[in-house]
């Protein structure tokens, strides 16, 4: 009985390194790793040892005989990845020949994280305790003698793991437990509720450490740039997600669910997350860690339909297959494709078995009459409207409808709430250069341009793409650059030590 990787796969590839028969692909060395939605286990090579299941930080690996409900699809998805021609993992050019069984070859020992013995421990500050910052901390604490100062402006650590993961994805949130042990590591000191730029300056932080790594993520969201976007009733998905995760900076009454229909602009995984939360039976969310005020509003609210508005067709939607599959198994929820353009059905019908659009095969299609009330009484539904963009948010004091492109006219979709889910965007960080066009800090392999001793990791480094696990390789690159600079002697010498920094923080917090 083999194992399979399922929906919550975080792509951090911890499982790859523990598999004794190299049957998990793509590996970080394979070109497909950078673009894959998830990793896969070859059922023909798996020897059922369970090592990957033990190592997985998000409980995504399960024995085939323990897959239930919608998870059963993952037996087929894992196997199909290896089935293209029987010799290569499917559809992924540049991946190596099928391995199995193929025992890891032991190469020369590598000491790329070991500094010369005449080095004292480096003192590294990391700003941000989300996944990117914590992968960097983990690398430094496990592989060097560095002392790490962890700083977060919020009173609770965790960043997007704490405030960005949907409450009905507890397995994904579990990765936070892996990170949490590094917050209290004997060589780590954690300062919460400490804002760089308010309590201490970037210069002061740098003056008390050998190096500073910024892992501040992408703090804002991209705007639609259409008339009416600032009406009450238009809320960013970032705010909505933070609201149901009890983010301390989002008010309990920030979201009003008194409307029967919600339009979500965007077709990425965040859009699917918020749609799923909006149409789920609130009782299934009770006890998940969802904010009390959000649960109360979902219970009180009238939402029966969520319209997912996507500029592109179903073959190019930004969401991943696992997240789309999860929608198909929501109890009491119907899926419908607004068949307003013949190209939509054609793309779904023409999709190959492993294409994203094929997941929507069998889903009901009809040209929706937006003047009718949403859905069927007693049921909730999600409507996919592809090849359509918002033109304006209509209303007076509040939001009444969204005018959209597509079809022969520009129909108005009546809705009292519009969620903007068209992507995150990095914000300028005090004391660092900033590229307005990309919303990132200019850098070379994590080294901030023109700031010796200053580094970036995560979304502020590479832009807002890639899930939790993508930060593992990103952090390894940044930490590698930092250690190379330490060896080369190019890190500026700090003026103050840990005691001076503690005193400074105490003074500023008074
Ligand atoms: Fe590899 Fe063992 Fe996991 Fe199978 S169960 S994929 S052999 S680590």
Coordinates of C-alpha atoms and ligand atoms in Angstrom, one line a residue:
X1 CA 0.0 0.0 0.0
X2 CA 1.6 3.2 -1.2
X3 CA 1.3 6.7 0.2
X4 CA -0.1 9.8 -1.7
X5 CA 0.4 13.5 -1.3
X6 CA -2.9 15.4 -0.9
X7 CA -4.4 18.9 -1.1
X8 CA -2.5 20.6 1.7
X9 CA 0.9 19.9 0.1
X10 CA 3.1 23.0 0.9
X11 CA 5.9 22.2 -1.5
X12 CA 8.6 22.6 1.0
X13 CA 10.1 19.3 -0.1
X14 CA 11.0 18.0 3.4
X15 CA 9.5 14.7 2.3
X16 CA 11.9 14.5 -0.7
X17 CA 14.9 14.5 1.5
X18 CA 13.7 11.7 3.7
X19 CA 12.4 9.3 1.0
X20 CA 14.8 6.3 0.9
X21 CA 13.8 5.4 -2.7
X22 CA 13.6 8.8 -4.3
X23 CA 10.0 8.4 -5.5
X24 CA 8.7 11.9 -4.7
X25 CA 8.8 14.3 -7.6
X26 CA 9.5 16.9 -8.8
X27 CA 12.5 17.3 -6.5
X28 CA 14.0 20.7 -5.9
X29 CA 16.8 19.8 -8.4
X30 CA 14.2 19.2 -11.2
X31 CA 13.1 22.1 -13.4
X32 CA 9.4 21.4 -12.8
X33 CA 9.8 22.1 -9.1
X34 CA 9.6 25.8 -9.6
X35 CA 6.1 25.6 -11.3
X36 CA 4.5 22.5 -9.8
X37 CA 1.3 22.9 -7.8
X38 CA 2.2 20.0 -5.5
X39 CA 4.6 17.1 -5.1
X40 CA 3.6 13.5 -6.1
X41 CA 4.5 10.0 -4.9
X42 CA 5.1 7.3 -7.5
X43 CA 2.9 4.4 -6.2
X44 CA 4.9 1.9 -8.1
X45 CA 8.2 2.8 -6.4
X46 CA 6.9 3.7 -2.9
X47 CA 7.9 1.1 -0.3
X48 CA 5.4 2.2 2.2
X49 CA 7.9 3.2 4.9
X50 CA 6.0 6.3 6.1
X51 CA 9.1 8.5 6.4
X52 CA 7.5 11.2 4.3
X53 CA 4.3 11.2 6.3
X54 CA 6.4 11.7 9.5
X55 CA 8.4 14.5 8.0
X56 CA 5.6 16.4 6.3
X57 CA 5.0 19.7 8.3
X58 CA 1.3 20.0 7.1
X59 CA 0.1 16.4 7.3
X60 CA -0.4 16.2 3.5
X61 CA 0.9 12.6 3.1
X62 CA -1.5 9.8 3.7
X63 CA -1.6 6.0 3.0
X64 CA -3.8 5.3 0.1
X65 CA -6.2 3.2 2.3
X66 CA -6.8 6.2 4.6
X67 CA -7.9 8.6 1.8
X68 CA -11.6 9.5 2.3
X69 CA -14.1 11.5 0.2
X70 CA -12.5 14.0 -2.1
X71 CA -9.0 12.9 -1.0
X72 CA -9.4 9.7 -3.0
X73 CA -8.8 11.7 -6.2
X74 CA -5.2 12.2 -5.0
X75 CA -4.5 8.5 -5.5
X76 CA -5.1 9.1 -9.2
X77 CA -3.4 12.5 -9.3
X78 CA -0.2 11.1 -7.8
X79 CA -0.1 8.1 -10.1
X80 CA -1.0 10.1 -13.2
X81 CA 2.0 12.3 -12.7
X82 CA 4.3 9.4 -13.5
X83 CA 2.2 7.8 -16.3
X84 CA 3.0 9.9 -19.4
X85 CA 5.3 7.5 -21.1
X86 CA 6.2 5.1 -18.3
X87 CA 9.7 6.4 -18.0
X88 CA 9.3 10.1 -17.0
X89 CA 7.2 12.0 -14.6
X90 CA 4.4 13.2 -16.8
X91 CA 4.3 16.4 -18.8
X92 CA 7.4 17.9 -17.2
X93 CA 10.2 18.5 -19.6
X94 CA 13.6 18.4 -18.1
X95 CA 12.7 16.0 -15.3
X96 CA 15.0 13.0 -15.0
X97 CA 14.1 9.4 -16.0
X98 CA 11.8 7.6 -13.6
X99 CA 13.8 6.8 -10.6
X100 CA 12.5 3.8 -8.9
X101 CA 13.7 2.3 -6.9
X102 CA 16.8 4.4 -7.0
X103 CA 18.6 4.8 -3.7
X104 CA 20.1 8.2 -2.9
X105 CA 23.8 8.4 -3.8
X106 CA 25.9 9.9 -1.1
X107 CA 28.1 12.6 -2.5
X108 CA 31.0 14.4 -0.9
X109 CA 30.0 15.9 2.5
X110 CA 29.0 19.5 2.1
X111 CA 29.9 22.2 4.7
X112 CA 28.3 25.2 3.1
X113 CA 26.6 26.3 6.3
X114 CA 29.7 25.9 8.5
X115 CA 31.7 29.0 9.1
X116 CA 35.5 28.9 9.9
X117 CA 36.1 28.0 13.6
X118 CA 37.7 31.4 14.4
X119 CA 34.4 33.1 13.7
X120 CA 32.4 34.1 16.8
X121 CA 28.6 33.5 16.4
X122 CA 27.0 35.9 14.0
X123 CA 24.2 38.1 15.4
X124 CA 21.4 38.2 12.9
X125 CA 18.1 40.1 13.2
X126 CA 15.1 38.8 11.2
X127 CA 12.2 41.2 10.8
X128 CA 9.0 39.2 10.3
X129 CA 8.0 35.8 11.8
X130 CA 6.0 34.5 8.9
X131 CA 7.1 31.4 6.9
X132 CA 10.0 33.2 5.0
X133 CA 11.5 34.6 8.2
X134 CA 11.1 31.4 10.1
X135 CA 12.7 29.2 7.4
X136 CA 15.7 31.7 7.5
X137 CA 15.8 31.4 11.3
X138 CA 15.6 27.6 11.1
X139 CA 18.4 27.5 8.7
X140 CA 20.6 29.8 10.8
X141 CA 19.8 28.1 14.1
X142 CA 20.1 24.5 12.9
X143 CA 23.2 24.9 10.6
X144 CA 25.3 27.7 12.2
X145 CA 26.1 29.0 15.7
X146 CA 24.3 32.3 14.9
X147 CA 22.3 34.1 17.5
X148 CA 19.0 35.2 16.1
X149 CA 16.8 38.2 17.1
X150 CA 13.3 37.7 15.8
X151 CA 11.2 40.8 15.5
X152 CA 7.5 41.1 14.6
X153 CA 5.3 44.2 14.7
X154 CA 2.3 42.2 15.8
X155 CA 1.7 40.8 19.3
X156 CA 1.4 37.3 18.0
X157 CA 4.1 35.6 15.8
X158 CA 3.4 33.6 12.7
X159 CA 2.7 36.1 9.9
X160 CA 0.7 34.6 7.1
X161 CA 0.6 31.2 8.7
X162 CA -1.3 32.7 11.6
X163 CA -3.3 35.4 9.8
X164 CA -3.5 34.2 6.2
X165 CA -4.4 30.5 6.2
X166 CA -8.1 29.7 6.1
X167 CA -9.4 28.3 9.4
X168 CA -10.7 25.2 7.7
X169 CA -7.2 24.3 6.6
X170 CA -5.9 23.2 10.1
X171 CA -3.2 20.9 8.5
X172 CA -1.6 23.9 6.7
X173 CA -1.7 25.9 9.9
X174 CA 0.2 23.1 11.6
X175 CA 3.4 24.2 9.9
X176 CA 3.3 27.0 12.5
X177 CA 4.0 24.5 15.2
X178 CA 7.2 23.5 13.4
X179 CA 8.3 27.2 13.3
X180 CA 7.2 28.0 16.8
X181 CA 9.9 26.0 18.4
X182 CA 12.5 28.3 16.9
X183 CA 10.9 31.3 18.6
X184 CA 12.1 30.0 21.9
X185 CA 15.3 28.4 20.7
X186 CA 18.2 28.9 23.2
X187 CA 20.0 31.1 20.7
X188 CA 16.9 33.1 19.6
X189 CA 15.4 36.1 21.3
X190 CA 11.9 37.1 20.1
X191 CA 10.5 40.6 20.3
X192 CA 6.8 40.8 19.5
X193 CA 4.8 44.1 19.2
X194 CA 8.0 45.8 18.1
X195 CA 7.8 47.8 14.9
X196 CA 10.9 48.6 12.9
X197 CA 10.3 52.2 11.8
X198 CA 8.2 53.1 14.9
X199 CA 9.9 51.7 18.0
X200 CA 13.4 51.3 16.5
X201 CA 14.8 52.5 13.2
X202 CA 16.3 50.2 10.6
X203 CA 19.7 51.9 11.3
X204 CA 19.4 51.1 15.0
X205 CA 18.5 47.5 14.3
X206 CA 21.5 47.2 11.9
X207 CA 23.8 48.9 14.4
X208 CA 23.2 46.1 17.0
X209 CA 23.6 43.1 14.6
X210 CA 26.0 41.7 12.1
X211 CA 23.2 41.4 9.6
X212 CA 19.5 42.0 9.2
X213 CA 17.1 39.9 7.1
X214 CA 13.8 41.5 6.2
X215 CA 10.9 39.0 5.8
X216 CA 8.1 41.5 5.8
X217 CA 6.0 39.9 3.1
X218 CA 3.6 41.8 0.8
X219 CA 1.6 43.9 3.2
X220 CA -0.9 45.5 0.8
X221 CA -3.1 44.3 -2.0
X222 CA -3.4 45.4 -5.7
X223 CA -6.3 47.6 -6.6
X224 CA -8.8 47.2 -9.5
X225 CA -8.5 50.8 -10.7
X226 CA -12.2 51.1 -11.6
X227 CA -14.9 53.7 -10.7
X228 CA -16.7 53.0 -7.4
X229 CA -13.8 50.9 -5.9
X230 CA -13.8 53.0 -2.8
X231 CA -17.5 52.5 -2.0
X232 CA -18.4 50.9 1.3
X233 CA -19.0 47.3 0.5
X234 CA -15.7 46.9 -1.5
X235 CA -13.3 45.1 0.7
X236 CA -9.9 43.6 -0.1
X237 CA -9.6 39.9 0.3
X238 CA -6.5 40.6 2.4
X239 CA -8.8 42.4 4.9
X240 CA -11.4 39.7 4.7
X241 CA -8.9 36.9 5.4
X242 CA -7.4 38.9 8.2
X243 CA -10.9 39.5 9.6
X244 CA -11.8 35.8 9.8
X245 CA -8.4 35.1 11.3
X246 CA -8.8 37.7 14.1
X247 CA -6.0 40.0 12.9
X248 CA -5.6 42.6 15.6
X249 CA -5.6 45.5 13.1
X250 CA -9.0 44.5 11.4
X251 CA -12.1 45.6 13.2
X252 CA -14.7 42.9 14.1
X253 CA -17.4 44.8 12.1
X254 CA -15.1 45.2 9.0
X255 CA -17.3 42.9 6.9
X256 CA -21.1 42.9 6.4
X257 CA -22.6 39.7 5.1
X258 CA -26.2 40.9 4.8
X259 CA -26.2 40.6 1.0
X260 CA -27.3 37.4 -0.7
X261 CA -24.7 37.6 -3.4
X262 CA -20.9 38.4 -3.1
X263 CA -18.7 39.1 -6.1
X264 CA -15.1 38.0 -5.7
X265 CA -12.8 39.6 -8.3
X266 CA -9.9 37.3 -9.0
X267 CA -9.2 33.6 -9.8
X268 CA -6.3 32.7 -7.5
X269 CA -6.2 30.5 -4.5
X270 CA -7.1 33.4 -2.2
X271 CA -10.3 34.0 -4.2
X272 CA -11.2 30.3 -3.8
X273 CA -10.4 30.5 -0.1
X274 CA -12.7 33.4 0.5
X275 CA -15.5 31.9 -1.7
X276 CA -15.3 28.6 0.2
X277 CA -15.5 30.3 3.6
X278 CA -18.5 32.4 2.5
X279 CA -20.6 29.4 1.3
X280 CA -19.5 26.8 3.9
X281 CA -22.0 25.8 6.5
X282 CA -20.9 28.0 9.5
X283 CA -21.3 25.1 11.8
X284 CA -18.5 23.3 10.0
X285 CA -16.2 26.2 10.9
X286 CA -17.1 26.3 14.6
X287 CA -14.1 25.1 16.6
X288 CA -11.6 25.7 13.8
X289 CA -10.0 28.7 15.2
X290 CA -12.1 31.1 13.1
X291 CA -12.6 34.5 14.8
X292 CA -15.7 34.6 17.0
X293 CA -17.0 37.8 15.3
X294 CA -16.5 36.2 11.9
X295 CA -18.4 33.0 12.8
X296 CA -21.2 35.1 14.3
X297 CA -21.5 37.2 11.1
X298 CA -21.4 34.1 8.9
X299 CA -24.2 32.6 11.0
X300 CA -26.2 35.8 10.8
X301 CA -25.4 36.6 7.2
X302 CA -27.5 35.9 4.1
X303 CA -24.9 35.0 1.5
X304 CA -26.2 32.3 -0.8
X305 CA -24.1 32.9 -3.9
X306 CA -20.5 33.8 -4.6
X307 CA -19.5 34.9 -8.1
X308 CA -15.9 34.3 -9.0
X309 CA -14.9 36.8 -11.6
X310 CA -11.9 35.8 -13.7
X311 CA -10.3 37.8 -16.5
X312 CA -8.9 34.7 -18.1
X313 CA -10.4 31.5 -19.3
X314 CA -10.7 28.2 -17.2
X315 CA -7.5 26.9 -18.8
X316 CA -5.5 29.9 -17.5
X317 CA -7.1 30.5 -14.1
X318 CA -4.5 31.3 -11.4
X319 CA -5.9 28.9 -8.8
X320 CA -4.3 25.5 -8.3
X321 CA -6.0 22.2 -9.0
X322 CA -6.0 21.0 -5.4
X323 CA -7.9 24.1 -4.3
X324 CA -10.4 23.8 -7.1
X325 CA -11.0 20.2 -6.3
X326 CA -11.7 21.1 -2.7
X327 CA -14.7 23.3 -3.8
X328 CA -16.2 20.3 -5.6
X329 CA -16.7 18.4 -2.4
X330 CA -18.3 21.1 -0.2
X331 CA -21.6 19.8 1.2
X332 CA -24.7 21.7 0.2
X333 CA -22.8 23.8 -2.3
X334 CA -23.5 23.8 -6.1
X335 CA -20.9 24.9 -8.7
X336 CA -22.1 26.6 -11.8
X337 CA -20.2 28.0 -14.8
X338 CA -21.7 31.1 -16.4
X339 CA -21.7 30.0 -20.0
X340 CA -21.8 33.6 -21.4
X341 CA -19.0 32.9 -23.9
X342 CA -18.6 29.8 -26.1
X343 CA -14.8 29.8 -25.6
X344 CA -15.3 28.8 -21.9
X345 CA -17.1 25.5 -22.6
X346 CA -14.7 24.8 -25.5
X347 CA -11.7 25.2 -23.3
X348 CA -13.1 22.8 -20.7
X349 CA -14.1 20.3 -23.3
X350 CA -10.7 20.4 -25.0
X351 CA -8.7 20.1 -21.7
X352 CA -6.4 17.1 -21.3
X353 CA -6.9 14.9 -18.2
X354 CA -4.2 16.6 -16.2
X355 CA -5.1 20.2 -17.3
X356 CA -6.6 22.5 -14.7
X357 CA -9.7 23.1 -16.8
X358 CA -10.5 19.4 -16.8
X359 CA -11.5 19.6 -13.1
X360 CA -14.5 21.6 -14.2
X361 CA -15.7 18.9 -16.7
X362 CA -19.2 17.8 -15.5
X363 CA -19.8 21.1 -13.7
X364 CA -23.2 22.6 -14.7
X365 CA -23.1 25.3 -17.3
X366 CA -25.7 27.9 -18.1
X367 CA -25.9 31.5 -19.2
X368 CA -26.9 33.2 -15.9
X369 CA -29.7 35.7 -15.9
X370 CA -28.3 38.2 -13.3
X371 CA -31.7 39.8 -12.9
X372 CA -33.0 36.7 -11.1
X373 CA -32.4 35.9 -7.4
X374 CA -29.3 33.8 -6.8
X375 CA -29.5 30.0 -6.8
X376 CA -32.0 27.5 -5.4
X377 CA -33.7 28.1 -2.1
X378 CA -32.0 26.2 0.7
X379 CA -28.7 25.7 -1.2
X380 CA -25.6 27.8 -1.8
X381 CA -23.6 28.1 -4.9
X382 CA -20.4 29.3 -6.5
X383 CA -20.6 30.7 -10.0
X384 CA -17.5 30.9 -12.1
X385 CA -17.6 33.7 -14.6
X386 CA -14.5 33.5 -16.7
X387 CA -13.4 35.9 -19.5
X388 CA -14.9 38.8 -17.6
X389 CA -13.5 41.8 -15.8
X390 CA -15.2 44.4 -13.6
X391 CA -15.8 47.8 -15.2
X392 CA -17.4 49.7 -12.3
X393 CA -18.8 49.2 -8.8
X394 CA -22.3 50.7 -8.9
X395 CA -24.3 52.1 -6.0
X396 CA -25.0 55.2 -3.9
X397 CA -24.0 55.3 -0.3
X398 CA -23.3 51.6 -0.5
X399 CA -22.5 48.9 -3.1
X400 CA -25.4 47.6 -5.2
X401 CA -23.8 45.9 -8.2
X402 CA -20.7 45.3 -10.3
X403 CA -20.8 46.1 -14.0
X404 CA -18.7 43.6 -15.9
X405 CA -17.4 42.8 -19.4
X406 CA -18.3 39.7 -21.4
X407 CA -21.3 38.7 -23.5
X408 CA -23.0 41.1 -25.8
X409 CA -23.5 43.9 -23.3
X410 CA -21.9 44.9 -20.0
X411 CA -24.2 43.2 -17.5
X412 CA -24.6 44.4 -13.9
X413 CA -24.3 41.6 -11.3
X414 CA -26.3 42.7 -8.2
X415 CA -24.2 42.3 -5.1
X416 CA -23.8 44.1 -1.8
X417 CA -20.2 43.0 -1.1
X418 CA -17.3 42.9 -3.5
X419 CA -14.0 41.3 -2.5
X420 CA -10.9 42.3 -4.4
X421 CA -8.6 39.3 -4.7
X422 CA -6.3 40.3 -7.5
X423 CA -3.0 39.8 -5.7
X424 CA -0.9 41.1 -2.9
X425 CA 1.7 43.9 -3.2
X426 CA 4.8 44.6 -1.1
X427 CA 5.0 47.9 0.7
X428 CA 8.0 50.2 1.0
X429 CA 10.0 49.4 4.2
X430 CA 11.6 52.3 6.1
X431 CA 15.3 52.4 5.5
X432 CA 15.3 50.1 2.4
X433 CA 15.2 50.8 -1.3
X434 CA 12.0 49.9 -3.0
X435 CA 11.0 49.1 -6.6
X436 CA 7.5 50.6 -7.1
X437 CA 7.0 48.7 -10.3
X438 CA 7.4 45.3 -8.8
X439 CA 6.5 46.1 -5.1
X440 CA 9.8 44.4 -4.0
X441 CA 13.1 45.4 -2.5
X442 CA 15.9 45.4 -5.2
X443 CA 18.4 42.6 -4.3
X444 CA 20.9 40.2 -5.7
X445 CA 20.4 36.7 -4.4
X446 CA 18.9 38.2 -1.2
X447 CA 21.5 40.9 -0.7
X448 CA 19.7 44.3 -0.7
X449 CA 21.2 46.6 -3.3
X450 CA 23.5 49.3 -1.8
X451 CA 22.9 48.1 1.8
X452 CA 25.8 45.8 3.0
X453 CA 24.7 43.5 5.8
X454 CA 21.0 43.9 4.8
X455 CA 19.0 41.0 3.2
X456 CA 15.5 40.1 2.1
X457 CA 13.6 36.9 1.9
X458 CA 10.1 35.8 0.9
X459 CA 7.5 37.9 -0.9
X460 CA 9.3 41.3 -0.3
X461 CA 12.2 39.7 -2.2
X462 CA 10.6 37.7 -5.0
X463 CA 7.1 39.2 -5.2
X464 CA 3.8 37.7 -3.9
X465 CA 3.9 34.2 -5.5
X466 CA 4.6 30.7 -4.2
X467 CA 3.1 29.2 -1.1
X468 CA 4.6 28.4 2.3
X469 CA 7.1 25.8 1.1
X470 CA 8.5 28.0 -1.6
X471 CA 10.1 30.1 1.1
X472 CA 12.4 27.2 2.1
X473 CA 14.6 27.5 -1.0
X474 CA 14.2 31.3 -1.0
X475 CA 15.5 31.4 2.6
X476 CA 18.4 29.0 1.8
X477 CA 19.6 31.4 -0.9
X478 CA 19.4 34.4 1.3
X479 CA 21.1 32.7 4.2
X480 CA 23.8 31.4 1.8
X481 CA 24.5 34.9 0.6
X482 CA 24.7 36.2 4.2
X483 CA 27.2 33.5 5.2
X484 CA 29.3 34.0 2.1
X485 CA 29.5 37.7 3.0
X486 CA 30.5 36.8 6.6
X487 CA 33.3 34.7 5.3
X488 CA 34.3 37.4 2.8
X489 CA 34.5 39.9 5.7
X490 CA 32.0 42.3 4.0
X491 CA 29.5 42.6 6.9
X492 CA 29.7 45.9 8.7
X493 CA 30.8 45.6 12.3
X494 CA 27.9 46.3 14.8
X495 CA 28.4 49.1 17.2
X496 CA 26.2 47.6 20.0
X497 CA 25.6 44.2 21.5
X498 CA 22.5 42.2 22.6
X499 CA 22.3 44.0 26.0
X500 CA 22.4 47.4 24.4
X501 CA 19.6 46.3 22.0
X502 CA 17.5 45.0 24.9
X503 CA 17.9 48.3 26.8
X504 CA 17.0 50.3 23.6
X505 CA 13.8 48.3 23.1
X506 CA 12.8 48.7 26.8
X507 CA 13.3 52.5 26.5
X508 CA 11.3 52.8 23.3
X509 CA 8.4 50.8 24.5
X510 CA 7.8 52.8 27.7
Ligands
LIG1 FE1 9.1 7.4 0.0 FE2 8.5 6.0 2.2 FE3 7.0 8.1 1.5 FE4 6.8 5.9 0.0 S1 6.2 6.1 2.2 S2 7.0 8.0 -0.7 S3 9.0 5.2 0.1 S4 9.2 8.1 2.1

